[in-house]
CSV table of C-alpha atoms in Angstrom, one decimal:
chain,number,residue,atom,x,y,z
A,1,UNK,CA,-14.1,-9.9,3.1
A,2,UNK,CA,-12.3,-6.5,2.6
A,3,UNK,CA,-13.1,-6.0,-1.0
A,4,UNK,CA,-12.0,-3.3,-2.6
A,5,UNK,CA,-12.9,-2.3,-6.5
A,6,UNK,CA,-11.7,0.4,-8.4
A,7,UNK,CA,-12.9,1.7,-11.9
A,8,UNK,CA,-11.4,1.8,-14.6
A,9,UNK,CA,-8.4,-0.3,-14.3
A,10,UNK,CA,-7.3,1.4,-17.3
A,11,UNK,CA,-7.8,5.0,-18.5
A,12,UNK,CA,-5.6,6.9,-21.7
A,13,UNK,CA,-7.1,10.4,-22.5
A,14,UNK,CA,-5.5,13.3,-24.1
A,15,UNK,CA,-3.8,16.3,-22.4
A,16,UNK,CA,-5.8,18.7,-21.0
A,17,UNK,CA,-8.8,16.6,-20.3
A,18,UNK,CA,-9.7,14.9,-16.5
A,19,UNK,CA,-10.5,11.9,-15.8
A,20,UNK,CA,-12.1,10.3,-12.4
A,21,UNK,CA,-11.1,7.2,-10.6
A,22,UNK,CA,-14.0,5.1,-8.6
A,23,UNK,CA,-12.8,3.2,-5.3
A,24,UNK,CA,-15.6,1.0,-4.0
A,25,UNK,CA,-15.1,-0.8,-0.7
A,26,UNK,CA,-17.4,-4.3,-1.7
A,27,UNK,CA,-18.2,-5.6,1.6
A,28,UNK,CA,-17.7,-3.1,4.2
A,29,UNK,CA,-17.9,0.3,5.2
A,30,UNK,CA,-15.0,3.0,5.0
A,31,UNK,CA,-14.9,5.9,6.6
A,32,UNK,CA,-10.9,6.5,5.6
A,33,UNK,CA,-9.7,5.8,2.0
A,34,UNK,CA,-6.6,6.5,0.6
A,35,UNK,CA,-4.9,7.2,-2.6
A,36,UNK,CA,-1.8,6.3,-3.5
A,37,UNK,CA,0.5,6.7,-6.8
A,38,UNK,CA,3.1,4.6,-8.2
A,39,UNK,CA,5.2,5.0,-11.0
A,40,UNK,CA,7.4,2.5,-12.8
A,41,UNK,CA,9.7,-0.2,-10.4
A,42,UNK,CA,8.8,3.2,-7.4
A,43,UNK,CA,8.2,2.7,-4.5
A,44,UNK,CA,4.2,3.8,-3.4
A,45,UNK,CA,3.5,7.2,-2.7
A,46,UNK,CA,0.9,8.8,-0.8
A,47,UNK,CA,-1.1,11.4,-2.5
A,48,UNK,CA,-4.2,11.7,0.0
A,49,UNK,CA,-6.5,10.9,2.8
A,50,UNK,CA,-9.8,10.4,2.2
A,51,UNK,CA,-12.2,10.8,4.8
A,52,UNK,CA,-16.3,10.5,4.7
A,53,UNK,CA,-18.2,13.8,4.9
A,54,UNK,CA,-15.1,16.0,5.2
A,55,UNK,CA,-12.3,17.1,3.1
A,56,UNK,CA,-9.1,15.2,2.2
A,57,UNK,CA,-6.4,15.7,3.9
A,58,UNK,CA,-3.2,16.2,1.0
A,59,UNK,CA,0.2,14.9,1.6
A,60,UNK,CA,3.1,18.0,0.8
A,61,UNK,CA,3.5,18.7,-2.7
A,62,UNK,CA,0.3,16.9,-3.9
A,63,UNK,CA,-1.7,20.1,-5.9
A,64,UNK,CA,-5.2,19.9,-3.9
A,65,UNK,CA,-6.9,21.7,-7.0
A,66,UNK,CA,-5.2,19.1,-9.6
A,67,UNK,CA,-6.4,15.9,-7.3
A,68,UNK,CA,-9.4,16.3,-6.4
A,69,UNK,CA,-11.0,13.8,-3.9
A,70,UNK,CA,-14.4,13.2,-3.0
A,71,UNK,CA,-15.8,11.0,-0.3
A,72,UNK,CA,-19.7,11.2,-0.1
A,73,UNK,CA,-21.0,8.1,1.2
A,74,UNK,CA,-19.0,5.1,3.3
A,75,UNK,CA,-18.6,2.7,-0.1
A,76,UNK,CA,-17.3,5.5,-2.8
A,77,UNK,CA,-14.1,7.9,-2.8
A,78,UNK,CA,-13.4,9.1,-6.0
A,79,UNK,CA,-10.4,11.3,-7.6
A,80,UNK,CA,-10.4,13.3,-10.7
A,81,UNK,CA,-7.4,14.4,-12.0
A,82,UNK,CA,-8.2,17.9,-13.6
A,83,UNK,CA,-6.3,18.8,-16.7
A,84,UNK,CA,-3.9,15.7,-16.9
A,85,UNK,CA,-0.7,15.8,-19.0
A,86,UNK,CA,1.8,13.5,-20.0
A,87,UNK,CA,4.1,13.2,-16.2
A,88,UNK,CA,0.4,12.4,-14.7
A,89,UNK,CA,0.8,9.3,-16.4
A,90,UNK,CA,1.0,6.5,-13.5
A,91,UNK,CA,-0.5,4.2,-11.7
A,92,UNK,CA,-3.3,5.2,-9.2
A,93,UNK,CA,-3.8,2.6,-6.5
A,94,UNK,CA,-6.7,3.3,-3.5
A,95,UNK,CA,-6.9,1.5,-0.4
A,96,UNK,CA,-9.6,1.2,2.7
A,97,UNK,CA,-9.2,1.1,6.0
A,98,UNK,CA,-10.7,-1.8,8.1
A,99,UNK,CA,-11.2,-1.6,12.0
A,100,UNK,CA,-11.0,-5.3,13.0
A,101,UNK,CA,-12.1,-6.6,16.2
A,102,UNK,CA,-9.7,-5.0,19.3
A,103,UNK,CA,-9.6,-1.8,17.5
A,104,UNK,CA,-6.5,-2.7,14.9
A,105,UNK,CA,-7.1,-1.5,11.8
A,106,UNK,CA,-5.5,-2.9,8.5
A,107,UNK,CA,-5.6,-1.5,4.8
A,108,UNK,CA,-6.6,-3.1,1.5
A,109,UNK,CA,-5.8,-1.8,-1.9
A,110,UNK,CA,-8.2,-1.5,-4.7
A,111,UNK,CA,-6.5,-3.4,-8.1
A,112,UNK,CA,-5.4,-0.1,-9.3
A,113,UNK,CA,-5.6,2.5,-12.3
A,114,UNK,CA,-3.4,2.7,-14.9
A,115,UNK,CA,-3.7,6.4,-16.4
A,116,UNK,CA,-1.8,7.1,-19.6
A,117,UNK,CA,-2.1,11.1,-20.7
A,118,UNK,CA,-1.2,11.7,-24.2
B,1,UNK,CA,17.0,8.3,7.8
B,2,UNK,CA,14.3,7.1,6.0
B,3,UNK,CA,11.4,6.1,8.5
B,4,UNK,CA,11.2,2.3,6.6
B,5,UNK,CA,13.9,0.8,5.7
B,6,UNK,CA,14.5,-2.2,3.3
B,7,UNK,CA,17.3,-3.7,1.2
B,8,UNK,CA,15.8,-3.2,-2.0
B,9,UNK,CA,17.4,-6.8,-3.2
B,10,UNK,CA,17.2,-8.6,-5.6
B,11,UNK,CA,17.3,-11.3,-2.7
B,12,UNK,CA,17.2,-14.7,-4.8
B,13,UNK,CA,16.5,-17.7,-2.9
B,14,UNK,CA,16.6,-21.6,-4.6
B,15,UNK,CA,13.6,-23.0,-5.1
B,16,UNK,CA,11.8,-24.4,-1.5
B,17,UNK,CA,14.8,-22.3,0.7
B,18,UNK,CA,13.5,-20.2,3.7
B,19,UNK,CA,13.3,-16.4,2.3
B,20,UNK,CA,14.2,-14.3,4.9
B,21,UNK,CA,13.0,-10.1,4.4
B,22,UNK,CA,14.2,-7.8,6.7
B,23,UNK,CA,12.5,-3.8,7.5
B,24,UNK,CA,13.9,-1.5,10.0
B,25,UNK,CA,12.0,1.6,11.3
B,26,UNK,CA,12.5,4.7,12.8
B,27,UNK,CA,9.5,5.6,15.2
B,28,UNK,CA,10.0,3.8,18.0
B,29,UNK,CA,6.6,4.2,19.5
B,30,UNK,CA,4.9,2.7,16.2
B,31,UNK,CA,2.9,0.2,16.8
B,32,UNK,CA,1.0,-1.8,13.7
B,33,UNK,CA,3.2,-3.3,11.1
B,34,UNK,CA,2.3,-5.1,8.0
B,35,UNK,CA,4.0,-7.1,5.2
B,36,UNK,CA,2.1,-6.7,1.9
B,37,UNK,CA,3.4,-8.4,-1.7
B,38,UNK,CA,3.2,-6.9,-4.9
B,39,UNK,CA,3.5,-8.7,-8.0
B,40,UNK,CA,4.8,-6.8,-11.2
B,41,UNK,CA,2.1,-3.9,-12.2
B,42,UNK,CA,-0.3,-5.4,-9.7
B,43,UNK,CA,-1.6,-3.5,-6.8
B,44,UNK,CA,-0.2,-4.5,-3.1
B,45,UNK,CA,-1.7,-7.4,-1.4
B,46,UNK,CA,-1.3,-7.7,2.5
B,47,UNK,CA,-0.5,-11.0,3.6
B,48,UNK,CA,0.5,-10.4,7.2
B,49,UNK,CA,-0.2,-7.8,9.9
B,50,UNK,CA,1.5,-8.1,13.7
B,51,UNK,CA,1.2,-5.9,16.5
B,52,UNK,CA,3.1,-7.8,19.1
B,53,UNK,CA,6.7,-8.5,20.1
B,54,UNK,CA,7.5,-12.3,18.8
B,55,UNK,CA,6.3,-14.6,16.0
B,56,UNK,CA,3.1,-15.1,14.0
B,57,UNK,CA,2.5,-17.4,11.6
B,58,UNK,CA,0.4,-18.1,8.9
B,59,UNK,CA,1.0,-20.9,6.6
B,60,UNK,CA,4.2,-20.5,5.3
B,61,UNK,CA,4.5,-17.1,6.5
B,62,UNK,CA,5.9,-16.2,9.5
B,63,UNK,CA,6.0,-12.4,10.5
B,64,UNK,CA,8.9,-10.9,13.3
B,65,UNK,CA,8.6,-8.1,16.0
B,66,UNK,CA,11.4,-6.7,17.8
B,67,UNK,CA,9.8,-3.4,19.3
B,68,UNK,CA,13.3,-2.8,21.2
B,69,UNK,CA,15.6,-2.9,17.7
B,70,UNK,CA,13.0,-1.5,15.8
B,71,UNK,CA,13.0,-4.4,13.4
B,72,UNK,CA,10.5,-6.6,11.6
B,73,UNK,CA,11.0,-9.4,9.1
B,74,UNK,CA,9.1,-11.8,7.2
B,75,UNK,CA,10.5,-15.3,6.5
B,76,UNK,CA,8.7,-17.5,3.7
B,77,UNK,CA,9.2,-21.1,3.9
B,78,UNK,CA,9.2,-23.8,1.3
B,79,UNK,CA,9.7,-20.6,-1.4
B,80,UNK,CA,7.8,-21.0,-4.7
B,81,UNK,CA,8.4,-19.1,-7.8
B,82,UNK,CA,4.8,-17.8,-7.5
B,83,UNK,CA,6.1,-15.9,-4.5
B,84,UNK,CA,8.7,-13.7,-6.6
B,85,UNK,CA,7.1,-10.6,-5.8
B,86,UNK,CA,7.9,-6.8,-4.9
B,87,UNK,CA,7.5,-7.4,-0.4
B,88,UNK,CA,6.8,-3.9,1.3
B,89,UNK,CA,6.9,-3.0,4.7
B,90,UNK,CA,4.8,-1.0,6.5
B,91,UNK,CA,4.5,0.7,9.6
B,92,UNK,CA,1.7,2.7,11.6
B,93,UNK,CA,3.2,5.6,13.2
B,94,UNK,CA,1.4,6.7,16.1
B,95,UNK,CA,-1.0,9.3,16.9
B,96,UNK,CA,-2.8,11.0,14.2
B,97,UNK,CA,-6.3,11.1,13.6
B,98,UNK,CA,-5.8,9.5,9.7
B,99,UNK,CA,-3.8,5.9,10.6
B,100,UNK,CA,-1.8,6.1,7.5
B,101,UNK,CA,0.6,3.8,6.7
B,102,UNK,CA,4.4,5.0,6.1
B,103,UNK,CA,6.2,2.0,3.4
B,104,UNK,CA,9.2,1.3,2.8
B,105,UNK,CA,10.5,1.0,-0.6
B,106,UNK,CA,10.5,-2.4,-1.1
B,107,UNK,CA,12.2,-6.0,-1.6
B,108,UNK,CA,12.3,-7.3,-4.8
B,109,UNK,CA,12.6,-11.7,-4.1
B,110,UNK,CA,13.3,-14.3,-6.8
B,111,UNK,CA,12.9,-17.4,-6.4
B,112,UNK,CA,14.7,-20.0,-8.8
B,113,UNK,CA,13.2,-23.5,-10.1
């Protein structure tokens, strides 16, 4: 269980243009997503919380009105990033959170995006 | 100080050694802490979670807690070369209404044939 999806695993589109990233949770519900960015041999950062029915909740220095981040229904959180250029070039990784049995909750990543901007 | 803390290696272990990864972290009140892998330009995979002072195992993983030091390790037994990976840590402050998960930068392991 605790399959998370995430479309398109790859994504090259010219400057200027957006481009939306899918995260699916397969077998279970989410109410909390989160979206993550990694570039090359860096460590993961946290871009945004992602919570069902309300809005995200940004980490400092992540440009709300560049990331946008949907979450309109416990399976799907998407993020569009709005008039990409060239540094937006990474790696976009989602995860889910799972409550497990005793309340603990654990988080699995989606396979990731790879977003080159031209 | 960074909140998680790892040598950012490379560690390189022989073929079938005991790989020992260490994390240390800052909140003491935190509570969850996981171990997730990462192989090259592949998303993280969590392969152990522990929430209790002691040992857990699983398999040839066995996850450390030591709430007092603020300290956490993973050891991997019999290491193969399929588990030369990127190994982050990752704690669960507490408090907060969003459980998100602070990492650390990462261990990079090798294992040798």
């Amino acid at each position: 269980g605790a399959v998370v999806s995430q479309h398109p695993s790859r994504v090259i589109c010219k400057s200027g243009t957006s481009v939306k990233i899918e995260c699916r949770s397969l077998d279970f519900q989410a109410t909390t997503m989160f979206w993550y960015r990694q570039f090359p041999k860096k460590s993961l950062m946290l871009m945004a919380t992602s919570n069902e029915g309300s809005k995200a909740t940004y980490e400092q220095g992540v440009e709300k009105d560049k990331f946008l981040i949907n979450h309109a229904s416990l399976t799907l959180s998407t993020l569009t990033v709005t008039s990409a250029h060239p540094e937006d070039s990474s790696f976009y990784i989602c995860s889910a959170r799972v409550t497990l049995a005793g309340g603990y909750n654990e988080q699995f990543f989606g396979p990731g995006t790879r977003l080159t901007v031209l | 100080q960074k909140e998680v803390e790892q040598n950012s290696g490379p560690l390189s272990v022989p073929e079938g050694a005991i790989a020992s990864l260490n994390c240390t972290y800052s909140d003491r009140g935190s509570q969850s802490f996981f171990w997730y892998r990462q192989y090259s330009g592949k998303s993280p995979e969590l392969i152990m979670s522990i929430y209790s002072n002691g040992d857990k195992e699983d398999g040839r993983f066995t996850a450390q807690l030591n709430k007092a030091s603020q300290y956490v390790s993973l050891l991997i037994r019999d290491s193969q070369p399929s588990d030369s990976a990127t190994y982050l840590c990752a704690v669960r402050p507490p408090g907060g209404a969003t459980n998100k998960l602070i990492f650390g930068t990462g261990t990079l392991l090798a294992v040798q044939p």
